[in-house]
Amino acid sequence: MSMNGAEAWQAHVNKFNRVAAKAKESFSVLTSSTIKLLNYSENATYLATNEEKQEKYILRVCRPNYHTKSEIESEMAWIKSIHESSPIEVSLPIVGDNGEYIQKVKLEDGPQEYCCSLFTFLKGEAPDENKESELIRQFENLGEITAQLHEHSIKNHQTFSSFKRLTWDYETILGENPKWARWQDGLGMTPERKKLFQRVSETIKHRLDKFGKGPTRFGLIHGDLRLANLLVDGEHIKVIDFDDCGFGWYLFDLGTSLSFIEHKHYVPSLIDAWLKGYRKVRHLSKEEEQEIPTFIMMRRLMLISWVGSRENETTKELGSEYTIQTDPLAEKYLEDFEHSNVN
């Protein structure tokens, strides 16, 4: 008898729970700690708590075959460099008892290998998309932080270019063989909607070909600065989850910050606030600014592919409605950009 979606999801979670319990043995600091699942998405993330010592850590179990060990090592190296050379507060990796950041774990009943990592715990709460005025203020702060991240990336371009990380460009996001999945296979697709989104995809490609991948526009980025990966602590914003960091357009980081809320009425105000913060640190030309909708639409189509190809709490909540809500965004984007030229 085949499992339904909920049963299959629970079976995956149960397997990750077993891996996490085994990974715990590789870190002495986790002795006497209890672990609790925080989030299951691309990976499974756990809160490890030692009540006696009043210590907390974050344990991450990576999905098999998503990143190689060398790719995760490059992620760790970047996180450490950000901590050492920028004012951005990040969750730092912790070495295991064998001196390695990445612990490989296998279960007795399968050949799959899971890469597990431990990180410092940061205090804070994710920004609330329902608190508009707060979010606008936070986006000015986020713009400043993102510019600092990009400055760090540009200054160390030669060093980072040797890192083993994914490239997030048109081909890997919306191309024929994308890293995540095809937007064409998203939920709620109709022939009419596919035609509409295909025109959007073609327009994105045309504009990005013209925009180019110069060193001040394309480099090592976080790649997933959505609200869930930010922690607000008073006036400070901390950045977590570098799992999708890779080589991409710097402005794509803004697109990812608007993940799942691209259709909200307050998005123009968020963009204005982000630009104000960004320009405190780094110059952004008018040409770059006018291309922001392209990166927002590319991310939106990317997320449609993600929702259609993943089974977790977020994708269940979004469903086909997320695709349907994209129609007016797509039509507006084509109206503004389909037949215009990049200056």
XYZ file of C-alpha atoms in Angstrom:
343
model
C 0.000 0.000 0.000
C 1.463 3.363 -0.997
C 1.695 6.214 1.514
C -0.301 9.404 1.119
C 1.403 12.811 1.188
C 1.121 13.295 4.953
C 2.453 9.810 5.714
C 5.368 10.252 3.290
C 6.195 13.623 4.875
C 6.166 12.103 8.373
C 8.348 9.210 7.217
C 10.942 11.700 5.941
C 10.832 13.641 9.215
C 11.211 10.443 11.252
C 14.308 9.522 9.252
C 15.832 12.978 9.802
C 15.069 12.670 13.535
C 17.035 9.420 13.675
C 19.949 11.024 11.817
C 19.930 13.998 14.214
C 20.010 11.680 17.242
C 23.039 9.906 15.791
C 24.768 13.181 14.778
C 24.450 14.409 18.357
C 27.038 11.799 19.372
C 29.692 13.617 17.285
C 29.574 16.776 19.421
C 30.605 16.645 23.095
C 28.869 19.981 23.695
C 25.568 18.215 22.982
C 26.034 15.631 25.741
C 22.951 15.788 28.000
C 21.160 18.007 25.437
C 17.669 17.401 24.158
C 16.931 18.030 20.483
C 13.692 19.350 19.048
C 12.767 19.795 15.370
C 12.432 23.500 14.504
C 11.938 23.330 10.760
C 11.871 20.790 7.942
C 12.308 22.290 4.492
C 15.352 21.669 2.275
C 17.045 20.409 5.432
C 15.936 19.528 8.937
C 16.923 22.054 11.614
C 16.907 21.224 15.324
C 17.211 23.204 18.539
C 19.608 21.446 20.914
C 19.153 22.509 24.544
C 21.231 21.706 27.611
C 19.024 22.813 30.497
C 21.685 22.188 33.137
C 24.285 24.420 31.459
C 21.656 26.761 29.962
C 23.201 26.345 26.511
C 21.473 26.251 23.131
C 22.763 25.213 19.710
C 21.349 24.676 16.236
C 21.862 21.268 14.620
C 21.336 21.018 10.850
C 20.819 17.768 8.978
C 21.273 18.337 5.237
C 19.125 16.658 2.643
C 21.169 13.942 0.885
C 22.581 14.811 -2.547
C 21.762 18.526 -2.281
C 25.256 19.794 -1.405
C 28.593 18.008 -1.381
C 30.886 18.088 1.664
C 33.238 20.528 -0.126
C 30.308 22.828 -0.943
C 29.261 22.899 2.713
C 32.884 23.541 3.738
C 32.879 26.591 1.434
C 29.675 27.774 3.122
C 31.371 27.475 6.531
C 34.455 29.359 5.295
C 32.282 32.224 4.042
C 30.299 32.431 7.278
C 33.533 32.636 9.291
C 34.945 35.329 6.990
C 31.768 37.413 7.392
C 32.095 37.136 11.171
C 35.762 38.122 11.092
C 35.621 40.949 8.534
C 32.181 42.559 8.678
C 29.754 43.910 11.299
C 27.076 41.344 10.350
C 26.083 38.949 13.123
C 25.847 35.343 11.901
C 25.370 31.898 13.410
C 28.846 30.333 13.533
C 29.721 26.700 12.799
C 31.134 24.552 15.613
C 33.658 21.766 15.077
C 32.830 18.221 16.079
C 34.955 16.009 18.283
C 36.977 14.896 15.244
C 37.937 18.498 14.396
C 35.603 18.656 11.381
C 32.689 21.039 10.870
C 30.745 18.491 8.829
C 29.834 15.140 10.321
C 28.747 12.398 7.930
C 26.015 10.151 9.292
C 24.570 6.927 7.888
C 21.624 4.973 9.219
C 21.865 1.213 9.566
C 18.996 0.578 7.147
C 20.165 2.625 4.149
C 23.159 3.706 2.072
C 22.391 7.425 2.128
C 24.900 9.726 3.784
C 23.717 12.836 5.638
C 25.969 15.848 6.250
C 25.317 17.292 9.705
C 26.567 20.582 11.173
C 26.281 22.409 14.477
C 25.919 26.195 14.844
C 25.801 28.773 17.609
C 22.325 29.844 18.704
C 21.279 33.456 18.082
C 18.488 35.244 19.928
C 15.766 36.981 17.951
C 12.505 36.538 16.095
C 11.795 36.545 12.356
C 10.239 39.780 11.037
C 6.435 39.701 10.938
C 4.979 40.217 7.460
C 1.715 41.395 9.037
C 3.349 44.344 10.844
C 3.773 46.692 7.893
C 5.329 49.752 9.532
C 7.787 47.613 11.529
C 8.718 45.675 8.419
C 9.418 48.860 6.441
C 11.809 50.051 9.180
C 13.462 46.644 9.279
C 13.963 46.649 5.509
C 16.051 49.809 5.725
C 18.278 47.971 8.202
C 18.249 44.888 5.963
C 19.313 46.961 2.948
C 22.317 48.225 4.887
C 23.262 44.709 6.021
C 22.873 43.333 2.483
C 25.163 46.053 1.107
C 27.769 45.169 3.752
C 27.510 41.545 2.685
C 27.984 42.513 -0.962
C 30.934 44.792 -0.189
C 32.581 41.896 1.631
C 31.927 39.630 -1.359
C 33.341 42.120 -3.889
C 36.464 42.882 -1.837
C 37.255 39.158 -1.580
C 36.112 38.231 -5.086
C 39.315 36.401 -6.016
C 39.368 34.290 -2.834
C 35.679 33.446 -2.983
C 35.806 32.526 -6.683
C 37.631 29.320 -5.663
C 34.750 28.287 -3.383
C 32.689 25.259 -4.370
C 29.169 26.676 -4.440
C 26.187 26.608 -6.766
C 25.676 29.291 -9.382
C 22.242 30.925 -9.237
C 21.659 32.347 -12.715
C 18.929 32.116 -15.333
C 19.870 28.581 -16.416
C 19.945 27.097 -12.911
C 16.790 28.928 -11.773
C 14.456 29.047 -14.808
C 16.336 27.105 -17.503
C 15.674 23.673 -18.981
C 17.356 21.813 -16.096
C 16.955 24.022 -13.020
C 18.505 23.154 -9.663
C 15.198 23.059 -7.807
C 12.458 22.190 -10.292
C 10.613 23.572 -13.327
C 8.122 26.372 -12.746
C 6.045 24.745 -15.517
C 5.346 21.905 -13.076
C 4.118 24.226 -10.346
C 0.686 23.930 -8.743
C -2.325 25.582 -10.329
C -0.880 25.687 -13.846
C -3.237 26.143 -16.806
C -2.330 26.478 -20.503
C -3.063 30.214 -20.322
C -0.962 30.685 -17.211
C 1.938 28.754 -18.721
C 1.884 31.056 -21.756
C 1.842 34.127 -19.505
C 4.719 32.898 -17.350
C 6.696 31.774 -20.393
C 6.590 35.342 -21.711
C 7.800 36.522 -18.296
C 10.624 33.972 -18.307
C 11.742 34.977 -21.800
C 11.679 38.661 -20.842
C 13.749 37.935 -17.726
C 16.342 36.088 -19.827
C 16.555 38.886 -22.391
C 17.021 41.553 -19.746
C 19.559 39.608 -17.689
C 21.609 38.853 -20.803
C 21.829 42.617 -21.333
C 22.385 43.346 -17.628
C 25.429 41.076 -17.532
C 27.504 39.428 -14.838
C 30.134 42.086 -14.165
C 32.069 41.816 -10.858
C 30.060 44.617 -9.234
C 26.776 42.932 -10.178
C 27.417 39.206 -9.794
C 29.295 37.361 -7.059
C 28.923 35.321 -3.871
C 25.496 36.027 -2.325
C 23.407 34.686 0.553
C 20.755 33.579 -1.920
C 17.878 33.211 0.565
C 17.457 36.361 2.670
C 13.739 35.722 3.211
C 12.097 36.749 6.467
C 12.473 33.283 8.012
C 16.267 33.592 7.705
C 16.470 36.892 9.569
C 16.393 37.371 13.330
C 15.318 40.720 14.768
C 16.775 41.436 18.198
C 15.914 44.970 19.277
C 17.304 47.264 16.570
C 19.624 44.589 15.190
C 19.022 42.088 12.397
C 21.048 38.879 12.385
C 21.435 36.610 9.366
C 21.092 32.820 9.474
C 20.884 29.860 7.076
C 23.536 30.226 4.382
C 22.568 26.853 2.904
C 21.668 28.399 -0.483
C 24.631 30.767 -0.692
C 26.215 30.721 -4.124
C 27.236 32.838 -7.092
C 24.455 35.081 -8.314
C 23.364 38.635 -9.017
C 23.668 40.846 -5.945
C 20.179 42.227 -6.557
C 18.793 38.695 -6.378
C 19.300 38.999 -2.606
C 16.585 41.683 -2.599
C 14.316 39.389 -4.615
C 14.808 36.656 -2.010
C 14.031 39.092 0.833
C 10.567 39.507 -0.688
C 9.980 35.743 -0.931
C 6.298 34.782 -0.558
C 5.214 38.417 -0.048
C 5.921 39.736 -3.571
C 2.200 40.392 -4.124
C 1.663 42.402 -0.918
C 0.563 46.033 -1.349
C 3.425 47.370 0.783
C 6.246 45.873 -1.321
C 7.105 49.216 -3.058
C 7.611 50.763 0.398
C 9.858 47.842 1.411
C 11.960 48.318 -1.724
C 12.293 52.065 -1.087
C 13.389 51.406 2.505
C 15.839 48.697 1.382
C 17.382 51.038 -1.213
C 17.750 53.791 1.372
C 19.650 51.432 3.674
C 21.689 49.871 0.873
C 22.895 53.218 -0.439
C 24.243 54.141 3.008
C 26.958 51.583 2.298
C 27.187 50.952 -1.419
C 26.416 52.792 -4.661
C 23.581 51.425 -6.765
C 23.015 52.909 -10.214
C 19.608 53.865 -11.632
C 20.092 51.145 -14.250
C 20.493 48.552 -11.499
C 17.543 49.954 -9.560
C 15.224 49.726 -12.560
C 16.046 46.012 -12.924
C 14.775 45.130 -9.430
C 11.379 43.846 -10.736
C 13.261 41.356 -12.935
C 14.913 39.768 -9.899
C 11.631 39.759 -7.970
C 9.856 37.965 -10.826
C 12.694 35.474 -11.275
C 12.487 34.601 -7.584
C 8.701 34.346 -7.758
C 8.827 31.810 -10.602
C 11.588 29.963 -8.755
C 9.359 29.697 -5.678
C 6.454 28.420 -7.768
C 8.757 25.574 -8.828
C 9.740 24.999 -5.183
C 6.160 24.897 -3.909
C 5.237 22.422 -6.647
C 8.135 20.077 -5.971
C 8.412 20.026 -2.159
C 6.258 18.635 0.608
C 6.541 20.596 3.842
C 4.428 22.881 6.025
C 5.238 26.029 4.003
C 4.337 24.500 0.631
C 1.120 23.043 2.045
C 0.114 26.466 3.343
C 0.912 28.267 0.066
C -0.506 25.693 -2.365
C -1.804 26.687 -5.786
C -3.012 30.059 -4.468
C 0.578 31.319 -4.572
C 0.707 30.563 -8.304
C -2.671 32.183 -8.949
C -1.647 35.337 -7.048
C 1.295 35.651 -9.452
C -0.919 36.490 -12.462
C -1.255 40.264 -11.813
C 2.473 40.504 -11.001
C 3.305 38.766 -14.278
C 0.984 40.997 -16.297
C 2.397 44.164 -14.703
C 5.961 43.006 -15.318
C 5.272 42.352 -19.000
C 3.498 45.690 -19.365
C 6.567 47.489 -17.993
C 9.405 45.400 -19.418
C 8.486 43.061 -22.270
C 9.040 45.552 -25.070
C 11.362 48.032 -23.348
C 15.130 48.131 -23.783
C 17.773 48.125 -21.095
C 19.450 51.532 -21.119
